[in-house]
Amino acid sequence: MCMLDIAGPQTVFWCASKVMEERGLPGYARHLVSLDGGLVQTLEGVAMQTERLADFDPCEVDTLVVPGAPDIVDAVRREATLVAWLRARAFEARRVSSVCTGAFVLAAAGLLDGKRAATHWMTYDLLRDNYPRVEVDREAIFVQHGDTWTSGGVTAGIDLALAMVEADCGREVALAVARELVVFVKRPSGQPQLSWMLQAQAGDGPLFDELHMWILANLERTDLSVEVLAARMRMSPRNFSRVYKDKTGQTPARAVERFRLEAACRLLQDSARHVDQVALLCGFGDEGRMRKSFQRHLHTSPTAYRHRLDTVTPPAPSASHRP
């Protein structure tokens, strides 16, 4: 398995337990299990100690988290016993989840049939082709479909676990965990796995890294024109536009819009600011221009986007909450 696929969620649940216990409330009892127990080798070369699966009564399990593995299609075939156990017993747990290519294990067990699911962006097509009854979401960091949760690659398991903590313990606890773990931002489920910053960096090498960081620090400015950006790069506007599009595949204007859009999505999710305030902070100028950008790229309005992500914060678990 991939070590971070399981270590990420484990750390989130550990930190949430610490926060909850400080408030006199129960946390999560965490167990790492395998079919036979003992040491399990990880992709990174570090062996992790596990408990034997047969020692656990599924009726006493609240949440199952299945990590991913390399060569997942062959691995699923080799692990027929594990797949059979999941198929027979997973419904006795309150919820079942996967990180990265762990979705293939859930799919092999039939637990994703007719459901939306996420996996690592590099294995979208592989999951779709092998399990056509699964509706693969090509964008989401994680997906909740009823009591089944799936997430994208590796660090997306942290986002998945934070969302579970928020559902169980409330938004305040989830944000406290994110702060302690120095997570840059608690990402909403609908945010793409690959941000525009990451995509741009992959295409341009280091050439525009400093410019992109400057843009992010100055998004409130409405004058991030080709001329202003070209001056930052000490290039003529014409040459800058040509080189930028050649390196990133986007025009400078479209790139600035993408940066503004991603920043607006984060503010709509993680702040209570009014939509028109978000538009000003992200440099759209007014709500109307921001609405057009949302419709163009996300096919929804800022207000509808926020409403889609809003969840009612549940009360903190009582002493009888099942860990």
Coordinates of C-alpha atoms in Angstrom, one line a residue:
M1 CA 0.0 0.0 0.0
C2 CA 1.0 3.6 -0.3
M3 CA 2.0 4.7 3.2
L4 CA 0.6 8.2 3.1
D5 CA -2.8 6.9 1.9
I6 CA -3.3 5.5 5.4
A7 CA -1.0 7.7 7.4
G8 CA -2.7 10.8 6.3
P9 CA -6.2 9.8 7.5
Q10 CA -4.8 8.2 10.6
T11 CA -3.1 11.4 11.6
V12 CA -6.3 13.4 11.0
F13 CA -8.3 11.1 13.2
W14 CA -5.6 11.1 15.8
C15 CA -5.5 14.9 15.9
A16 CA -9.3 15.1 16.0
S17 CA -9.3 12.7 18.9
K18 CA -6.9 14.9 20.8
V19 CA -9.1 18.0 20.1
M20 CA -12.2 16.1 21.2
E21 CA -10.7 14.7 24.4
E22 CA -9.5 18.2 25.4
R23 CA -13.2 19.0 25.4
G24 CA -14.2 16.0 27.4
L25 CA -15.7 14.1 24.4
P26 CA -14.7 10.8 22.9
G27 CA -12.5 10.5 19.9
Y28 CA -11.7 7.8 17.4
A29 CA -10.3 4.4 18.2
R30 CA -7.9 3.8 15.3
H31 CA -6.7 0.4 14.1
L32 CA -4.6 -0.6 11.1
V33 CA -5.7 -4.1 9.9
S34 CA -4.8 -6.7 7.2
L35 CA -6.0 -10.2 6.5
D36 CA -3.2 -11.9 8.3
G37 CA -2.0 -9.2 10.6
G38 CA 1.7 -8.5 11.2
L39 CA 4.0 -6.3 9.1
V40 CA 2.8 -5.0 5.7
Q41 CA 5.3 -3.5 3.3
T42 CA 4.5 -0.1 1.9
L43 CA 5.4 1.3 -1.5
E44 CA 7.9 3.6 0.2
G45 CA 9.8 0.7 1.8
V46 CA 8.6 1.2 5.4
A47 CA 6.8 -1.8 6.9
M48 CA 3.7 -1.0 9.0
Q49 CA 2.4 -3.2 11.9
T50 CA -1.2 -4.4 11.4
E51 CA -3.8 -6.3 13.4
R52 CA -5.6 -9.3 12.1
L53 CA -8.9 -8.5 10.3
A54 CA -10.7 -11.6 11.8
D55 CA -10.2 -10.1 15.2
F56 CA -12.7 -7.3 14.4
D57 CA -16.5 -7.6 14.4
P58 CA -17.7 -5.4 11.6
C59 CA -20.7 -4.5 13.7
E60 CA -18.3 -2.6 16.0
V61 CA -16.5 -0.8 13.1
D62 CA -17.7 2.8 12.4
T63 CA -15.5 3.7 9.4
L64 CA -13.5 1.6 7.0
V65 CA -10.7 3.3 5.1
V66 CA -9.1 1.3 2.2
P67 CA -5.7 2.7 1.0
G68 CA -4.4 2.4 -2.5
A69 CA -1.6 0.3 -3.9
P70 CA 0.6 0.1 -7.1
D71 CA -0.5 -2.2 -9.9
I72 CA -4.0 -2.0 -8.4
V73 CA -5.9 -4.1 -11.0
D74 CA -3.6 -7.1 -10.4
A75 CA -3.5 -6.5 -6.7
V76 CA -7.3 -6.7 -6.5
R77 CA -7.3 -10.0 -8.3
R78 CA -4.7 -11.3 -5.8
E79 CA -6.7 -10.1 -2.8
A80 CA -9.9 -11.9 -3.6
T81 CA -10.4 -12.9 0.0
L82 CA -10.2 -9.2 1.1
V83 CA -12.6 -8.2 -1.7
A84 CA -15.0 -11.0 -0.6
W85 CA -14.9 -9.8 3.0
L86 CA -15.7 -6.3 2.0
R87 CA -18.6 -7.4 -0.2
A88 CA -20.1 -9.4 2.7
R89 CA -19.4 -7.3 5.7
A90 CA -18.8 -3.6 4.7
F91 CA -22.5 -2.7 5.0
E92 CA -22.3 -3.5 8.7
A93 CA -20.0 -0.5 9.2
R94 CA -21.5 3.0 9.3
R95 CA -19.4 4.1 6.3
V96 CA -16.8 2.8 3.9
S97 CA -14.2 4.9 2.2
S98 CA -11.1 4.7 0.0
V99 CA -8.0 6.7 -0.7
C100 CA -6.5 7.0 -4.1
T101 CA -6.6 3.6 -6.0
G102 CA -8.3 2.0 -3.0
A103 CA -11.4 2.8 -5.0
F104 CA -10.6 -0.2 -7.1
V105 CA -11.0 -2.5 -4.1
L106 CA -14.4 -1.0 -3.3
A107 CA -15.4 -1.3 -6.9
A108 CA -14.4 -4.9 -7.1
A109 CA -16.6 -5.6 -4.1
G110 CA -19.5 -4.0 -5.9
L111 CA -19.7 -1.2 -3.3
L112 CA -19.5 1.6 -5.9
D113 CA -22.0 0.2 -8.4
G114 CA -24.3 3.1 -9.5
K115 CA -22.4 5.6 -7.4
R116 CA -20.1 8.6 -8.0
A117 CA -16.6 7.9 -7.0
A118 CA -13.1 9.6 -7.1
T119 CA -9.7 8.1 -7.5
H120 CA -6.2 9.3 -8.5
W121 CA -6.4 11.4 -11.6
M122 CA -4.0 9.1 -13.4
T123 CA -6.3 6.1 -13.0
Y124 CA -9.7 7.7 -14.0
D125 CA -9.9 5.8 -17.3
L126 CA -8.6 2.5 -15.7
L127 CA -11.4 2.6 -13.1
R128 CA -14.0 3.5 -15.6
D129 CA -12.9 0.8 -18.1
N130 CA -12.7 -2.0 -15.5
Y131 CA -15.9 -1.0 -13.6
P132 CA -18.3 0.6 -16.0
R133 CA -21.1 0.7 -13.4
V134 CA -19.1 3.3 -11.4
E135 CA -19.6 6.9 -12.3
V136 CA -16.1 8.2 -12.1
D137 CA -15.8 11.9 -11.1
R138 CA -12.8 13.2 -13.0
E139 CA -12.6 16.5 -11.0
A140 CA -13.4 16.0 -7.3
I141 CA -10.8 15.7 -4.6
F142 CA -13.3 13.4 -2.8
V143 CA -16.8 12.3 -3.2
Q144 CA -19.4 11.3 -0.7
H145 CA -22.3 9.2 -2.1
G146 CA -24.5 8.2 0.8
D147 CA -22.4 6.2 3.3
T148 CA -19.6 5.6 0.7
W149 CA -16.7 8.0 0.5
T150 CA -13.9 8.0 -2.1
S151 CA -10.9 10.3 -2.6
G152 CA -8.3 11.2 -5.2
G153 CA -4.6 10.6 -4.9
V154 CA -2.5 10.4 -1.8
T155 CA -2.8 13.7 0.1
A156 CA -6.5 13.9 -0.9
G157 CA -7.0 11.3 1.9
I158 CA -6.3 14.1 4.3
D159 CA -9.1 16.1 2.8
L160 CA -11.4 13.1 2.9
A161 CA -10.7 12.5 6.6
L162 CA -11.1 16.2 7.5
A163 CA -14.5 16.1 5.8
M164 CA -15.5 13.1 7.9
V165 CA -14.3 14.8 11.0
E166 CA -16.4 17.8 10.2
A167 CA -19.4 15.6 9.6
D168 CA -18.9 13.8 12.9
C169 CA -17.6 16.5 15.2
G170 CA -18.4 19.8 13.6
R171 CA -16.6 22.5 11.5
E172 CA -14.8 24.0 14.4
V173 CA -13.0 20.8 15.3
A174 CA -12.2 20.1 11.6
L175 CA -10.6 23.6 11.2
A176 CA -8.7 23.1 14.5
V177 CA -7.2 19.9 13.1
A178 CA -6.4 21.6 9.8
R179 CA -4.5 24.3 11.7
E180 CA -2.6 21.9 13.8
L181 CA -1.5 19.8 10.8
V182 CA -0.6 23.0 9.0
V183 CA -2.9 22.1 6.1
F184 CA -2.8 25.2 3.8
V185 CA -6.6 25.1 3.3
K186 CA -9.4 22.8 4.0
R187 CA -10.4 22.0 0.4
P188 CA -14.0 21.4 -0.6
S189 CA -14.9 18.1 -2.3
G190 CA -15.7 19.7 -5.7
Q191 CA -12.3 21.4 -6.0
P192 CA -10.1 19.8 -8.8
Q193 CA -7.3 17.5 -7.7
L194 CA -4.9 19.5 -9.9
S195 CA -5.0 23.2 -9.2
W196 CA -4.3 25.7 -11.9
M197 CA -1.1 26.6 -10.1
L198 CA 0.1 23.0 -10.2
Q199 CA -0.9 22.6 -13.8
A200 CA 0.9 25.8 -14.7
Q201 CA 4.1 24.8 -12.9
A202 CA 4.1 21.4 -14.7
G203 CA 4.1 23.2 -18.0
D204 CA 6.4 26.1 -17.6
G205 CA 9.3 24.9 -15.4
P206 CA 10.5 27.6 -13.1
L207 CA 10.1 30.4 -15.6
F208 CA 6.9 31.9 -14.3
D209 CA 6.9 30.6 -10.7
E210 CA 7.7 34.0 -9.1
L211 CA 5.2 35.7 -11.4
H212 CA 2.5 33.3 -10.3
M213 CA 3.2 33.8 -6.6
W214 CA 3.1 37.6 -7.2
I215 CA -0.3 37.2 -8.9
L216 CA -1.6 35.2 -6.0
A217 CA -0.4 37.9 -3.6
N218 CA -2.0 40.7 -5.6
L219 CA -5.3 39.2 -6.7
E220 CA -7.2 42.2 -5.3
R221 CA -5.8 44.3 -8.1
T222 CA -8.1 44.7 -11.0
D223 CA -5.2 45.8 -13.3
L224 CA -3.4 42.5 -13.8
S225 CA -3.2 43.1 -17.5
V226 CA -0.7 41.7 -20.0
E227 CA 1.2 45.0 -19.8
V228 CA 1.5 44.8 -16.0
L229 CA 2.6 41.1 -16.0
A230 CA 5.0 41.6 -18.9
A231 CA 6.6 44.5 -17.0
R232 CA 7.1 42.2 -14.0
M233 CA 8.9 39.7 -16.3
R234 CA 10.9 42.5 -18.0
M235 CA 9.5 41.4 -21.4
S236 CA 7.5 43.2 -24.1
P237 CA 3.8 42.5 -23.9
R238 CA 3.8 40.7 -27.3
N239 CA 6.7 38.5 -26.4
F240 CA 5.4 37.8 -23.0
S241 CA 2.0 36.7 -24.3
R242 CA 3.6 34.4 -26.8
V243 CA 6.0 32.8 -24.4
Y244 CA 3.5 32.4 -21.7
K245 CA 0.9 30.7 -23.8
D246 CA 3.6 28.5 -25.3
K247 CA 4.8 27.4 -21.9
T248 CA 1.5 27.1 -20.0
G249 CA -1.1 26.5 -22.7
Q250 CA -3.1 29.4 -21.5
T251 CA -3.2 33.1 -22.3
P252 CA -2.1 35.4 -19.4
A253 CA -5.7 36.8 -19.1
R254 CA -7.2 33.3 -18.8
A255 CA -4.5 32.3 -16.3
V256 CA -5.3 35.3 -14.1
E257 CA -9.0 34.4 -14.3
R258 CA -8.3 30.9 -13.2
F259 CA -6.3 32.1 -10.2
R260 CA -9.1 34.5 -9.3
L261 CA -11.7 31.7 -9.6
E262 CA -9.8 29.3 -7.4
A263 CA -9.3 31.9 -4.8
A264 CA -13.0 32.8 -4.9
C265 CA -13.9 29.1 -4.5
R266 CA -11.8 28.9 -1.4
L267 CA -13.3 32.0 0.2
L268 CA -16.8 30.9 -0.6
Q269 CA -16.1 27.6 1.2
D270 CA -14.0 28.8 4.1
S271 CA -15.3 32.3 5.0
A272 CA -18.6 34.0 5.7
R273 CA -17.9 36.9 3.4
H274 CA -20.7 38.1 1.2
V275 CA -20.4 37.2 -2.5
D276 CA -19.7 40.8 -3.5
Q277 CA -16.9 41.0 -0.9
V278 CA -15.3 37.8 -2.4
A279 CA -15.5 39.4 -5.8
L280 CA -13.6 42.4 -4.7
L281 CA -11.0 40.4 -2.7
C282 CA -10.3 38.2 -5.8
G283 CA -10.1 41.2 -8.2
F284 CA -13.2 40.5 -10.2
G285 CA -14.3 44.0 -9.5
D286 CA -17.9 43.2 -9.0
E287 CA -20.2 40.2 -8.4
G288 CA -21.5 40.3 -12.0
R289 CA -18.0 39.6 -13.5
M290 CA -17.4 36.9 -11.0
R291 CA -20.7 35.3 -11.8
K292 CA -19.8 35.1 -15.5
S293 CA -16.5 33.5 -14.7
F294 CA -18.2 30.9 -12.5
Q295 CA -20.8 30.1 -15.2
R296 CA -18.0 29.8 -17.9
H297 CA -15.8 27.4 -15.9
L298 CA -18.0 25.7 -13.3
H299 CA -21.4 26.0 -14.9
T300 CA -22.9 27.5 -11.7
S301 CA -23.2 30.8 -9.9
P302 CA -21.1 31.7 -6.8
T303 CA -24.2 31.6 -4.6
A304 CA -25.2 28.2 -5.9
Y305 CA -21.6 27.0 -5.5
R306 CA -21.5 28.0 -1.9
H307 CA -25.0 26.5 -1.3
R308 CA -23.8 23.2 -2.8
L309 CA -20.9 23.1 -0.4
D310 CA -22.8 24.2 2.7
T311 CA -23.5 21.6 5.3
V312 CA -25.4 21.9 8.5
T313 CA -22.8 21.6 11.3
P314 CA -23.9 18.7 13.5
P315 CA -23.9 18.9 17.3
A316 CA -20.7 17.7 19.0
P317 CA -21.0 13.9 19.7
S318 CA -22.3 12.9 23.0
A319 CA -20.6 10.5 25.4
S320 CA -22.5 7.7 23.6
H321 CA -21.0 8.5 20.2
R322 CA -19.6 5.3 18.7
P323 CA -15.9 5.8 17.8

